[in-house]
């Protein structure tokens, strides 16, 4: 066979050509892993989104424990968390402690207390308890209302319902409880605020009939208790 | 010193010798189908498939197997002219040679065939019938109408034309048998059996499943292409065995050599 050497050269060229995609894949994979490794190392210094747990809402007033303060860093436009020891004695009686989810995008200029904070590294999506100082400034509620209309976040609507109910503005409390129910029909708390607001406005019969139909669908204990109280 | 691969190379020289016939599942099926069709009272049978699918060797096999049972004649090469064809047919019918300058009277030939009806039944195997023109095929059809002569016609199935659609076949062909390229398993069996028939057991063993798969990829199961590739493959092995034994692995044919053979035959475009 006289042409074996040229044939061998042709085969080598073919073999190199065939291997090319594998080399590209290997190089690409190396760059990808290097990139992921680099991102993983720098991830801990980034700010995280936190959420508070609604179940522990009632315990915050009673227990003496470390709580965190929500502070908004304007320059970074991010939320940073600082662990602060708070004792019962130091708490101002006018303060309202509330567990609400930490909101990432909006900031309110009406937060009174702003302290320099120490950065702390935490894992993302961990629920924390927050001390929120209530303000009489109406624009703060307007901001939350505006946010709700954009995002339809039920936590905002529920917060407004509860806030207005506490303030004694039962008409607005009823409205915001209704907005919450429109987004999610299964939240006991919003139904209870809705019914109570109606009762406070003198529409007891209407409140009872609404509560009766809710109890039939949900079989909620709290709703049943309220219903029995209203019927007395 | 002769290389062991020289014998292997010669196994794959393309031929239609019945000694080289390999029984595979697909070829056994085709043979039985053809035999069954011959027994039916049909005028014409069409055997078609791509070049290299085994039509010629199948016809040869049929002729060999049935020559003692029936009057069967194999016209392997198409006649260059009508005159040559009818001279051949005249000899088959009468057993006599016509003088070279004599023209055959076609009508007389047809009448003669009709006269033999019920007394004799001849089976004519026409290979490469795509070489015959439409006029020729029309005359063949008329002869088949006499019921004395039955034609089995073998044709190429090309990419560009669908021969079944041609008018002079549509109402004439009563049976159509199509041959296909071999499956991966059939081709592997074909290669192994061919080598084992010549007692090349070690060489047959040196072609494993992966190598068979690669060969099938290049040849697409075509028997002729397979013969060409294997011939070239063993030609390269023969060279290395004689001149550079370090480049050959006797236990397993290197994939590299198969690829080299494929490059040489143009299956791989470098």
PDB file of N, CA and C in Angstrom, chain B residues 3 43 64 84 105 122 157 163 247 249 259:
ATOM      1  N   UNK B   3       0.937 -12.104   5.168  1.00  0.00           N
ATOM      2  CA  UNK B   3       0.228 -11.579   6.342  1.00  0.00           C
ATOM      3  C   UNK B   3      -1.094 -12.327   6.490  1.00  0.00           C
ATOM      4  N   UNK B  43     -47.005 -13.115 -13.815  1.00  0.00           N
ATOM      5  CA  UNK B  43     -46.296 -12.917 -15.082  1.00  0.00           C
ATOM      6  C   UNK B  43     -44.929 -12.295 -14.853  1.00  0.00           C
ATOM      7  N   UNK B  64     -29.406 -20.904  -8.720  1.00  0.00           N
ATOM      8  CA  UNK B  64     -28.601 -22.063  -8.305  1.00  0.00           C
ATOM      9  C   UNK B  64     -29.446 -23.105  -7.584  1.00  0.00           C
ATOM     10  N   UNK B  84     -29.636  -9.144 -29.676  1.00  0.00           N
ATOM     11  CA  UNK B  84     -28.856 -10.017 -28.775  1.00  0.00           C
ATOM     12  C   UNK B  84     -29.769 -10.671 -27.748  1.00  0.00           C
ATOM     13  N   UNK B 105     -38.113 -12.750 -35.557  1.00  0.00           N
ATOM     14  CA  UNK B 105     -39.451 -12.227 -35.800  1.00  0.00           C
ATOM     15  C   UNK B 105     -40.186 -12.252 -34.457  1.00  0.00           C
ATOM     16  N   UNK B 122     -41.048 -21.334 -18.312  1.00  0.00           N
ATOM     17  CA  UNK B 122     -39.675 -20.860 -18.173  1.00  0.00           C
ATOM     18  C   UNK B 122     -39.641 -19.657 -17.231  1.00  0.00           C
ATOM     19  N   UNK B 157     -32.999   0.986  -7.328  1.00  0.00           N
ATOM     20  CA  UNK B 157     -33.885   2.028  -6.842  1.00  0.00           C
ATOM     21  C   UNK B 157     -32.992   3.238  -6.612  1.00  0.00           C
ATOM     22  N   UNK B 163     -39.224   3.998  -9.678  1.00  0.00           N
ATOM     23  CA  UNK B 163     -39.465   3.158 -10.852  1.00  0.00           C
ATOM     24  C   UNK B 163     -40.840   2.504 -10.836  1.00  0.00           C
ATOM     25  N   UNK B 247       2.140  -0.989  15.153  1.00  0.00           N
ATOM     26  CA  UNK B 247       0.934  -0.164  14.981  1.00  0.00           C
ATOM     27  C   UNK B 247      -0.333  -0.992  14.870  1.00  0.00           C
ATOM     28  N   UNK B 249      -2.894  -4.066  16.455  1.00  0.00           N
ATOM     29  CA  UNK B 249      -3.276  -4.826  17.644  1.00  0.00           C
ATOM     30  C   UNK B 249      -4.035  -6.061  17.171  1.00  0.00           C
ATOM     31  N   UNK B 259     -11.023   4.248  10.622  1.00  0.00           N
ATOM     32  CA  UNK B 259     -11.186   5.643  10.199  1.00  0.00           C
ATOM     33  C   UNK B 259     -10.273   5.963   9.013  1.00  0.00           C
TER      34      UNK B 259
END
